[in-house]
Coordinates of C-alpha atoms in Angstrom, one line a residue:
X496 CA -107.7 -25.6 -128.5
X497 CA -106.7 -29.3 -127.9
X498 CA -105.0 -29.3 -131.3
X499 CA -103.2 -26.1 -130.5
X500 CA -102.0 -27.5 -127.1
X501 CA -100.9 -30.7 -128.8
X502 CA -99.0 -28.7 -131.4
X503 CA -97.3 -26.6 -128.7
X504 CA -96.3 -29.8 -126.8
X505 CA -94.9 -31.3 -130.0
X506 CA -92.8 -28.3 -130.6
X507 CA -91.5 -28.3 -127.0
X508 CA -90.7 -32.0 -127.2
X509 CA -88.9 -31.5 -130.5
X510 CA -86.9 -28.7 -129.1
X511 CA -86.0 -30.8 -126.0
X512 CA -84.8 -33.6 -128.3
X513 CA -82.4 -31.2 -129.9
X514 CA -81.3 -29.7 -126.6
X515 CA -80.8 -33.2 -125.1
X516 CA -78.7 -34.4 -128.0
X517 CA -76.6 -31.2 -127.9
X518 CA -75.8 -31.1 -124.2
X519 CA -75.3 -34.9 -124.1
X520 CA -72.5 -34.7 -126.6
X521 CA -71.1 -31.4 -125.2
X522 CA -71.0 -32.5 -121.5
X523 CA -69.2 -35.8 -122.4
X524 CA -66.0 -33.9 -123.3
X525 CA -66.4 -30.6 -121.5
X526 CA -63.5 -29.9 -119.1
X527 CA -64.7 -29.8 -115.6
X528 CA -63.5 -26.2 -115.1
X529 CA -65.9 -25.2 -117.9
X530 CA -68.9 -27.1 -116.6
X531 CA -70.4 -24.4 -114.4
X532 CA -70.7 -22.0 -117.4
X533 CA -72.1 -24.8 -119.6
X534 CA -74.7 -25.7 -117.0
X535 CA -75.9 -22.1 -116.7
X536 CA -76.1 -21.8 -120.5
X537 CA -78.2 -25.0 -120.5
X538 CA -80.6 -23.6 -117.8
X539 CA -81.0 -20.5 -120.0
X540 CA -82.0 -22.7 -123.0
X541 CA -84.4 -24.7 -120.8
X542 CA -86.2 -21.5 -119.8
X543 CA -86.5 -20.5 -123.5
X544 CA -87.7 -24.0 -124.6
X545 CA -90.3 -24.4 -121.9
X546 CA -91.3 -20.7 -121.8
X547 CA -90.8 -20.6 -118.0
X548 CA -89.2 -17.8 -116.0
X549 CA -86.5 -19.5 -113.9
X550 CA -84.6 -22.8 -113.8
X551 CA -82.3 -23.9 -111.0
X552 CA -79.9 -26.7 -110.0
X553 CA -79.8 -27.7 -106.3
X554 CA -77.0 -30.0 -105.1
X555 CA -76.8 -32.1 -102.0
X556 CA -73.5 -31.4 -100.1
X557 CA -71.3 -34.4 -99.4
X558 CA -70.1 -33.0 -96.1
X559 CA -73.6 -32.5 -94.7
X560 CA -77.3 -32.9 -95.5
X561 CA -77.6 -29.3 -96.7
X562 CA -79.0 -28.5 -100.1
X563 CA -77.6 -25.5 -101.9
X564 CA -78.5 -23.8 -105.1
X565 CA -75.4 -24.0 -107.3
X566 CA -76.6 -22.7 -110.6
X567 CA -79.7 -20.8 -111.9
X568 CA -80.9 -18.6 -114.7
X569 CA -83.9 -16.3 -114.5
X570 CA -85.6 -13.7 -116.6
X571 CA -84.7 -10.1 -115.7
X572 CA -88.1 -9.3 -114.0
X573 CA -88.2 -12.5 -111.9
X574 CA -87.3 -12.2 -108.2
X575 CA -83.8 -13.5 -107.4
X576 CA -83.4 -17.1 -106.1
X577 CA -83.0 -17.2 -102.4
X578 CA -80.9 -19.9 -100.7
X579 CA -83.3 -22.8 -100.0
X580 CA -84.4 -23.2 -96.4
X581 CA -84.6 -26.9 -95.8
X582 CA -86.5 -26.4 -92.5
X583 CA -89.0 -23.9 -93.9
X584 CA -89.6 -26.0 -97.0
X585 CA -89.6 -29.4 -95.2
X586 CA -92.3 -31.0 -97.3
X587 CA -90.6 -30.0 -100.6
X588 CA -87.1 -31.3 -99.7
X589 CA -88.4 -34.4 -98.0
X590 CA -90.0 -35.5 -101.3
X591 CA -86.7 -34.8 -103.2
X592 CA -84.7 -36.9 -100.7
X593 CA -87.1 -39.7 -101.3
X594 CA -86.5 -39.4 -105.1
X595 CA -90.0 -38.1 -105.7
X596 CA -90.6 -35.3 -108.2
X597 CA -92.6 -32.2 -107.3
X598 CA -95.1 -31.0 -109.9
X599 CA -97.9 -28.5 -109.7
X600 CA -99.6 -26.1 -112.2
X601 CA -101.4 -24.1 -109.6
X602 CA -100.1 -23.5 -106.1
X603 CA -103.5 -23.0 -104.5
X604 CA -105.2 -25.9 -106.0
X605 CA -102.6 -28.7 -106.2
X606 CA -100.3 -28.4 -103.2
X607 CA -101.4 -30.7 -100.4
X608 CA -102.6 -29.4 -97.1
X609 CA -99.3 -30.3 -95.3
X610 CA -97.4 -28.1 -97.7
X611 CA -98.4 -24.9 -95.9
X612 CA -95.0 -23.3 -95.8
X613 CA -94.4 -24.1 -99.4
X614 CA -97.7 -22.5 -100.3
X615 CA -96.7 -19.4 -98.3
X616 CA -93.3 -19.3 -100.0
X617 CA -94.9 -19.4 -103.4
X618 CA -97.3 -16.6 -102.6
X619 CA -94.4 -14.4 -101.2
X620 CA -92.3 -14.9 -104.3
X621 CA -95.1 -14.9 -106.9
X622 CA -94.5 -18.4 -108.1
X623 CA -97.4 -19.9 -109.9
X624 CA -96.2 -23.3 -111.3
X625 CA -93.2 -25.5 -110.5
X626 CA -91.6 -28.7 -111.7
X627 CA -88.7 -30.2 -109.7
X628 CA -87.0 -33.5 -110.7
X629 CA -84.5 -35.1 -108.3
X630 CA -81.5 -37.0 -109.7
X631 CA -79.9 -40.0 -107.8
X632 CA -76.7 -41.8 -108.7
X633 CA -75.8 -45.0 -106.9
X634 CA -78.8 -44.5 -104.6
X635 CA -77.7 -41.1 -103.4
X636 CA -79.3 -37.8 -104.2
X637 CA -76.9 -35.8 -106.4
X638 CA -78.9 -32.8 -107.5
X639 CA -82.4 -31.6 -108.5
X640 CA -83.5 -29.6 -111.5
X641 CA -86.3 -27.1 -110.8
X642 CA -88.2 -24.9 -113.3
X643 CA -90.9 -22.5 -112.4
X644 CA -93.2 -19.8 -113.8
X645 CA -94.1 -16.4 -112.3
X646 CA -96.1 -14.8 -115.1
X647 CA -98.6 -17.5 -115.9
X648 CA -99.7 -21.0 -115.0
X649 CA -98.6 -24.0 -117.0
X650 CA -99.2 -27.7 -117.2
X651 CA -96.5 -30.4 -116.9
X652 CA -97.6 -33.4 -119.1
X653 CA -95.8 -36.7 -118.6
X654 CA -93.9 -36.7 -122.0
X655 CA -92.5 -33.3 -121.2
X656 CA -91.5 -34.4 -117.6
X657 CA -89.6 -37.3 -119.0
X658 CA -87.6 -35.0 -121.4
X659 CA -86.8 -32.6 -118.5
X660 CA -85.8 -35.6 -116.4
X661 CA -83.3 -36.7 -119.1
X662 CA -81.8 -33.1 -119.1
X663 CA -81.6 -33.3 -115.3
X664 CA -79.8 -36.7 -115.4
X665 CA -77.3 -35.4 -117.9
X666 CA -76.5 -32.4 -115.7
X667 CA -76.4 -34.7 -112.6
X668 CA -73.8 -36.9 -114.3
X669 CA -71.7 -33.9 -115.2
X670 CA -71.9 -32.6 -111.7
X671 CA -70.9 -36.0 -110.3
X672 CA -68.0 -36.2 -112.7
X673 CA -66.9 -32.7 -111.7
X674 CA -67.1 -33.6 -108.0
X675 CA -65.0 -36.7 -108.5
X676 CA -62.4 -34.9 -110.5
X677 CA -62.1 -32.1 -108.0
X678 CA -61.8 -34.6 -105.2
X679 CA -59.1 -36.4 -107.2
X680 CA -57.3 -33.1 -107.8
X681 CA -57.4 -32.4 -104.1
X682 CA -56.0 -35.9 -103.3
X683 CA -53.2 -35.5 -105.9
X684 CA -52.4 -32.0 -104.4
X685 CA -52.3 -33.5 -100.9
X686 CA -50.0 -36.3 -102.2
X687 CA -47.8 -33.6 -103.9
X688 CA -47.7 -31.7 -100.6
X689 CA -46.7 -34.7 -98.7
X690 CA -44.1 -35.6 -101.3
X691 CA -42.7 -32.1 -101.1
X692 CA -42.6 -32.4 -97.3
X693 CA -40.8 -35.8 -97.5
X694 CA -38.3 -34.4 -100.1
X695 CA -37.7 -31.4 -97.8
X696 CA -37.1 -33.8 -94.9
X697 CA -34.9 -36.0 -97.0
X698 CA -32.9 -33.0 -98.2
X699 CA -32.6 -31.8 -94.6
X700 CA -31.2 -35.2 -93.6
X701 CA -28.7 -35.1 -96.5
X702 CA -27.7 -31.6 -95.4
X703 CA -27.4 -32.8 -91.8
X704 CA -24.9 -35.4 -93.1
X705 CA -22.7 -32.6 -94.4
X706 CA -23.3 -29.9 -91.8
X707 CA -23.8 -31.6 -88.4
X708 CA -20.1 -31.7 -87.8
X709 CA -16.7 -31.3 -89.5
X710 CA -16.1 -35.0 -89.8
X711 CA -17.0 -35.6 -93.4
X712 CA -17.0 -39.5 -93.4
X713 CA -18.4 -39.9 -89.9
X714 CA -22.2 -39.6 -90.1
X715 CA -24.4 -38.8 -87.1
X716 CA -25.4 -36.2 -84.6
X717 CA -26.3 -38.2 -81.5
X718 CA -24.9 -37.4 -78.0
X719 CA -22.9 -40.7 -77.9
X720 CA -21.2 -40.0 -81.2
X721 CA -20.6 -36.3 -80.3
X722 CA -18.8 -37.4 -77.1
X723 CA -16.5 -39.7 -79.1
X724 CA -15.8 -37.0 -81.7
X725 CA -15.0 -34.5 -79.0
X726 CA -12.3 -36.8 -77.7
X727 CA -11.0 -37.1 -81.3
X728 CA -10.7 -33.3 -81.3
X729 CA -8.9 -33.3 -78.0
X730 CA -6.2 -35.9 -78.9
X731 CA -5.8 -35.2 -82.7
X732 CA -3.3 -32.3 -82.4
X733 CA -1.0 -34.3 -80.1
X734 CA 1.4 -37.2 -80.8
X735 CA -0.2 -39.4 -78.1
X736 CA -1.0 -43.1 -78.8
X737 CA -4.7 -43.7 -79.2
X738 CA -6.6 -46.9 -78.6
X739 CA -10.0 -47.2 -80.3
X740 CA -12.4 -49.6 -78.6
X741 CA -15.6 -50.7 -80.2
X742 CA -17.5 -53.6 -81.7
X743 CA -16.9 -54.7 -85.2
X744 CA -18.5 -52.4 -87.8
X745 CA -18.5 -49.2 -85.6
X746 CA -16.1 -47.3 -87.9
X747 CA -12.8 -47.6 -86.1
X748 CA -10.8 -46.9 -89.3
X749 CA -12.9 -43.8 -90.0
X750 CA -12.0 -42.5 -86.5
X751 CA -8.3 -43.3 -87.1
X752 CA -8.4 -41.3 -90.3
X753 CA -10.2 -38.4 -88.6
X754 CA -7.5 -38.3 -85.9
X755 CA -4.7 -38.4 -88.6
X756 CA -6.4 -35.7 -90.8
X757 CA -6.5 -33.3 -87.8
X758 CA -2.9 -34.0 -86.7
X759 CA 0.3 -32.2 -87.7
X760 CA 1.2 -35.3 -89.7
X761 CA -1.8 -35.0 -92.1
X762 CA 0.5 -34.1 -95.0
X763 CA 1.6 -37.7 -95.1
X764 CA -0.5 -40.8 -95.8
X765 CA -2.1 -42.9 -93.0
X766 CA -0.5 -46.3 -93.1
X767 CA -3.0 -49.1 -92.2
X768 CA -2.3 -52.6 -91.1
X769 CA -5.0 -55.2 -90.3
X770 CA -3.3 -57.5 -87.8
X771 CA -6.0 -60.1 -87.9
X772 CA -5.8 -60.5 -91.7
X773 CA -2.2 -61.6 -91.9
X774 CA -0.8 -65.0 -91.0
X775 CA 1.5 -65.1 -88.0
X776 CA 4.5 -65.9 -90.1
X777 CA 4.2 -62.7 -92.1
X778 CA 3.1 -60.2 -89.5
X779 CA 6.7 -59.4 -88.4
X780 CA 7.9 -58.9 -91.9
X781 CA 4.8 -56.8 -92.7
X782 CA 5.4 -54.5 -89.8
X783 CA 9.2 -54.3 -89.7
X784 CA 10.3 -55.4 -93.2
X785 CA 13.0 -58.0 -94.1
X786 CA 16.3 -58.3 -95.8
X787 CA 16.9 -60.3 -98.9
X788 CA 17.2 -64.0 -98.1
X789 CA 16.0 -63.6 -94.6
X790 CA 13.5 -66.5 -95.2
X791 CA 12.3 -68.6 -98.0
X792 CA 10.6 -66.4 -100.5
X793 CA 12.4 -63.2 -99.4
X794 CA 13.9 -62.5 -102.9
X795 CA 14.4 -58.8 -102.2
X796 CA 14.8 -56.4 -99.4
X797 CA 11.5 -54.9 -98.3
X798 CA 10.5 -52.0 -96.1
X799 CA 8.1 -52.6 -93.4
X800 CA 5.0 -50.5 -92.6
X801 CA 6.7 -48.7 -89.8
X802 CA 9.4 -47.5 -92.1
X803 CA 6.8 -46.4 -94.6
X804 CA 5.0 -44.5 -91.9
X805 CA 8.1 -42.6 -90.7
X806 CA 7.0 -39.1 -90.0
X807 CA 3.3 -40.1 -90.4
X808 CA 0.7 -42.2 -88.6
X809 CA 0.3 -46.0 -88.5
X810 CA -3.1 -47.5 -87.8
X811 CA -2.9 -51.1 -86.3
X812 CA -6.4 -52.5 -86.6
X813 CA -7.3 -55.5 -84.5
X814 CA -4.2 -55.1 -82.4
X815 CA -5.6 -57.6 -79.9
X816 CA -4.8 -60.4 -82.5
X817 CA -1.1 -59.8 -82.4
X818 CA 0.9 -62.9 -81.3
X819 CA 2.7 -62.6 -77.9
X820 CA 6.2 -62.8 -79.5
X821 CA 5.5 -59.7 -81.6
X822 CA 4.0 -57.7 -78.8
X823 CA 7.4 -57.1 -77.2
X824 CA 8.8 -55.7 -80.5
X825 CA 5.8 -53.4 -80.9
X826 CA 6.3 -52.2 -77.3
X827 CA 9.9 -51.3 -78.2
X828 CA 8.8 -49.3 -81.2
X829 CA 6.3 -47.4 -79.1
X830 CA 8.8 -46.6 -76.3
X831 CA 12.1 -46.1 -78.2
X832 CA 11.1 -45.7 -81.9
X833 CA 13.5 -48.5 -82.7
X834 CA 13.3 -51.9 -84.5
X835 CA 15.3 -54.2 -86.8
X836 CA 14.2 -55.7 -90.0
X837 CA 13.8 -59.5 -90.2
X838 CA 17.2 -61.0 -91.0
X839 CA 19.1 -57.8 -90.1
X840 CA 21.0 -56.6 -86.9
X841 CA 20.9 -53.0 -88.0
X842 CA 18.7 -50.8 -85.8
X843 CA 16.2 -48.5 -87.6
X844 CA 14.9 -45.3 -86.0
X845 CA 11.5 -44.0 -86.9
X846 CA 9.2 -41.2 -85.8
X847 CA 5.7 -42.7 -86.0
X848 CA 2.4 -41.9 -84.3
X849 CA 0.5 -45.1 -83.4
X850 CA -3.3 -45.5 -83.4
X851 CA -4.6 -48.9 -82.6
X852 CA -8.1 -50.5 -82.5
X853 CA -9.7 -53.6 -81.3
X854 CA -13.0 -55.2 -80.7
X855 CA -11.6 -57.5 -78.0
X856 CA -11.6 -57.0 -74.2
X857 CA -7.9 -56.3 -73.7
X858 CA -8.2 -56.1 -69.9
X859 CA -9.5 -59.7 -69.9
X860 CA -6.7 -60.7 -72.3
X861 CA -4.2 -59.2 -70.0
X862 CA -5.6 -61.2 -67.0
X863 CA -5.6 -64.4 -69.1
X864 CA -2.0 -63.8 -70.2
X865 CA -2.8 -63.4 -73.9
X866 CA -1.8 -59.8 -74.0
X867 CA 1.2 -58.0 -72.4
X868 CA 0.2 -55.7 -69.6
X869 CA 3.0 -53.2 -70.3
X870 CA 1.9 -53.0 -74.0
X871 CA -1.7 -52.5 -73.0
X872 CA -0.9 -49.6 -70.7
X873 CA 1.3 -48.1 -73.5
X874 CA -1.5 -48.4 -76.1
X875 CA -4.3 -47.1 -73.9
X876 CA -2.7 -43.7 -73.2
X877 CA -5.9 -42.1 -74.6
X878 CA -8.7 -44.7 -75.2
X879 CA -11.8 -43.7 -77.2
X880 CA -14.9 -45.9 -76.9
X881 CA -16.9 -45.9 -80.1
X882 CA -20.7 -46.3 -79.5
X883 CA -22.5 -49.2 -81.1
X884 CA -25.3 -48.4 -83.5
X885 CA -28.0 -49.7 -81.1
X886 CA -27.0 -46.9 -78.7
X887 CA -27.5 -44.2 -81.3
X888 CA -30.6 -45.0 -83.3
X889 CA -31.3 -41.3 -84.0
X890 CA -28.3 -41.4 -86.3
X891 CA -29.8 -44.1 -88.5
X892 CA -31.8 -41.8 -90.9
X893 CA -28.6 -39.8 -91.7
X894 CA -26.6 -43.0 -92.2
X895 CA -29.2 -44.4 -94.5
X896 CA -29.2 -41.3 -96.7
X897 CA -25.4 -41.2 -96.7
X898 CA -25.3 -44.8 -98.0
X899 CA -28.0 -44.1 -100.5
X900 CA -26.1 -41.1 -101.8
X901 CA -22.8 -43.1 -101.9
X902 CA -24.3 -46.1 -103.8
X903 CA -27.0 -44.9 -106.1
X904 CA -24.8 -43.8 -109.0
X905 CA -22.8 -47.1 -108.9
X906 CA -26.0 -49.2 -108.6
X907 CA -27.9 -47.1 -111.2
X908 CA -30.7 -46.3 -108.7
X909 CA -32.3 -42.9 -107.8
X910 CA -33.9 -43.2 -104.4
X911 CA -36.0 -40.2 -103.5
X912 CA -37.9 -41.4 -100.5
X913 CA -37.6 -43.7 -97.6
X914 CA -41.0 -44.6 -96.1
X915 CA -41.5 -44.0 -92.4
X916 CA -42.2 -47.7 -91.8
X917 CA -38.9 -48.6 -93.4
X918 CA -37.0 -46.1 -91.3
X919 CA -38.8 -47.3 -88.1
X920 CA -37.9 -50.9 -88.9
X921 CA -34.2 -49.9 -89.3
X922 CA -34.2 -47.9 -86.1
X923 CA -35.9 -50.7 -84.2
X924 CA -33.3 -53.3 -85.0
X925 CA -30.3 -54.0 -82.7
X926 CA -27.6 -54.1 -85.4
X927 CA -25.1 -56.6 -84.1
X928 CA -23.0 -55.8 -87.1
X929 CA -23.3 -52.1 -86.5
X930 CA -22.8 -49.5 -89.3
X931 CA -21.2 -52.1 -91.6
X932 CA -24.3 -54.3 -91.4
X933 CA -26.6 -51.3 -91.9
X934 CA -24.6 -50.3 -95.0
X935 CA -25.1 -53.9 -96.4
X936 CA -28.8 -53.8 -95.7
X937 CA -29.3 -50.5 -97.4
X938 CA -27.2 -51.5 -100.5
X939 CA -29.2 -54.7 -100.8
X940 CA -32.5 -52.8 -100.4
X941 CA -31.4 -50.4 -103.2
X942 CA -30.7 -53.3 -105.5
X943 CA -34.1 -54.7 -104.8
X944 CA -35.9 -51.4 -105.1
X945 CA -37.1 -50.8 -108.7
X946 CA -38.7 -47.4 -108.1
X947 CA -37.6 -44.3 -106.3
X948 CA -38.8 -45.6 -103.0
X949 CA -36.5 -47.7 -100.7
X950 CA -37.9 -51.2 -100.0
X951 CA -36.4 -53.6 -97.5
X952 CA -36.0 -57.2 -98.7
X953 CA -37.3 -60.4 -97.0
X954 CA -33.9 -61.4 -95.6
X955 CA -33.9 -58.3 -93.3
X956 CA -37.4 -59.0 -92.1
X957 CA -36.4 -62.6 -91.3
X958 CA -33.4 -61.3 -89.5
X959 CA -35.5 -59.0 -87.4
X960 CA -37.9 -61.8 -86.5
X961 CA -35.0 -64.0 -85.3
X962 CA -33.3 -61.1 -83.5
X963 CA -35.5 -61.5 -80.4
X964 CA -34.2 -65.0 -79.7
X965 CA -30.5 -65.4 -78.9
X966 CA -28.6 -68.3 -80.4
X967 CA -29.2 -71.4 -78.3
X968 CA -32.1 -69.6 -76.4
X969 CA -34.9 -72.1 -76.6
X970 CA -36.9 -71.1 -73.5
X971 CA -40.6 -70.9 -73.8
X972 CA -40.6 -67.1 -73.3
X973 CA -38.0 -66.6 -76.1
X974 CA -39.9 -68.8 -78.5
X975 CA -43.2 -67.1 -77.6
X976 CA -41.7 -63.7 -78.0
X977 CA -40.2 -64.5 -81.4
X978 CA -43.6 -66.0 -82.6
X979 CA -45.6 -63.0 -81.4
X980 CA -43.1 -60.5 -83.0
X981 CA -43.3 -62.5 -86.3
X982 CA -47.1 -62.3 -86.4
X983 CA -47.1 -58.6 -85.4
X984 CA -44.6 -57.9 -88.2
X985 CA -46.8 -59.7 -90.8
X986 CA -49.9 -57.7 -89.6
X987 CA -47.9 -54.4 -89.6
X988 CA -48.3 -54.3 -85.8
X989 CA -52.1 -54.0 -86.0
X990 CA -53.6 -55.8 -83.0
X991 CA -57.4 -55.3 -83.4
X992 CA -59.6 -56.2 -86.3
X993 CA -60.4 -59.1 -88.6
X994 CA -57.3 -60.9 -89.7
X995 CA -54.9 -59.0 -87.5
X996 CA -52.5 -60.1 -84.8
X997 CA -54.9 -60.9 -81.9
X998 CA -57.3 -62.9 -84.2
X999 CA -54.4 -64.8 -85.8
X1000 CA -52.9 -65.7 -82.4
X1001 CA -56.3 -66.7 -81.1
X1002 CA -56.1 -64.2 -78.2
X1003 CA -58.2 -61.3 -77.0
X1004 CA -56.6 -58.0 -77.9
X1005 CA -56.1 -57.0 -74.3
X1006 CA -54.6 -60.4 -73.5
X1007 CA -52.1 -59.9 -76.4
X1008 CA -51.2 -56.4 -75.1
X1009 CA -50.6 -57.9 -71.7
X1010 CA -48.3 -60.6 -73.2
X1011 CA -46.4 -58.0 -75.2
X1012 CA -45.8 -55.9 -72.1
X1013 CA -44.7 -59.0 -70.1
X1014 CA -42.3 -60.1 -72.8
X1015 CA -41.0 -56.6 -73.4
X1016 CA -42.3 -56.4 -77.0
X1017 CA -42.5 -52.9 -78.4
X1018 CA -43.2 -51.6 -81.9
X1019 CA -40.0 -50.6 -83.8
X1020 CA -39.3 -46.9 -83.4
X1021 CA -41.0 -46.7 -80.0
X1022 CA -38.4 -48.4 -77.9

């Protein structure tokens, strides 16, 4: 009998060697979607090799401490596997959690006294022998392989247990690989979902640029901008003189074009003159023209801009920079439609609509004698105040995407996404240069961005840090505010935690919050 038992064990060990080699090579390249079927096939072969009646794989859930039976194979006449009851089989599962195997050839003789529920469970199901081997990876229980008999008792010698343990570890590694890949797939799907959402939001913003109003070149949908555009709609069909008032970079020329394009004169070109860009000696000739020989360098007769604009619209940008001696001649054109070329006594008659713009305070200039009062009243028949960008931060996302769309082909960039932190930083800045400054910042960021995500460059971050301190403002509060904002910016506005703003400033987090409130410091996007 000993020789017969030894021969049986040798055959089992040899069969297990072949099974181990087979599944080891198979599971290493098996796609994770095919692993469940491969594991159940392996459990079937374990039953055949060991001449047992059922083999099962239990897995510990990552979401809880529950243990569930994932895979099993049993002979047709063996009772079906019931979901394991961790409370009813407390002794059994406690040993598995401690990484200890469970091994008994006879339930009645070998189970300890405290395993009363396990003994009752075995009697109810007809189980006679059992071997369960837990598998831990990284100190955490991953699964357990259980084999049992219901027709007869059998022994579990140590050499056989080690072979079964190797099979269990191979299956445990495959299950861990499947779990990680499924988690990775879920993460990638979540990333794809968020990217789809961001693309939808970005497409929505780009559609908003085109559909929020009928002004193709003027981007935005804020109340302040809508109010200005409503005044454009009111005055455009008339021939009234319009004065556009606004800071530098607010888009005064775009508004002038919008007025002209909606006027009865839209079939003719809009004639533009930048009064601040011309030297005083040439402004008169530029506006009214000159005769040949009127002055040195006048080698030919030349039409002025008012003649060119006859029957159309002229836009005088930065009209507040006109010299006093020319303001009278401009007033005459506005009132009478008459002027003379430089060097000529012949009067010209024109029908011109005049739109002017300035970033100066003309009322103050009138009081100081730098601007004629009668000309001011004639120009300001219908004033339109253009809102600065800081008064309409909700328009910044649409403006950003308008600039991206405009520049990306020329710059050879394809920007698909603007991170929320970037947009919040742009919306939190005061923009003293208004839309023109924003356009420059976006173009510079596109040049610096090598991928499809817009990234702000360091010069803008430095500009934002210095924005809280006005030039020449060296008070303690201003310096403290600028320093705190700079540290918060570097820490991405995280106050608590190791290495974050409160620790770097040497302050308690609540003290830092109090200082921020006192100095009026708020995170960009929450102002």
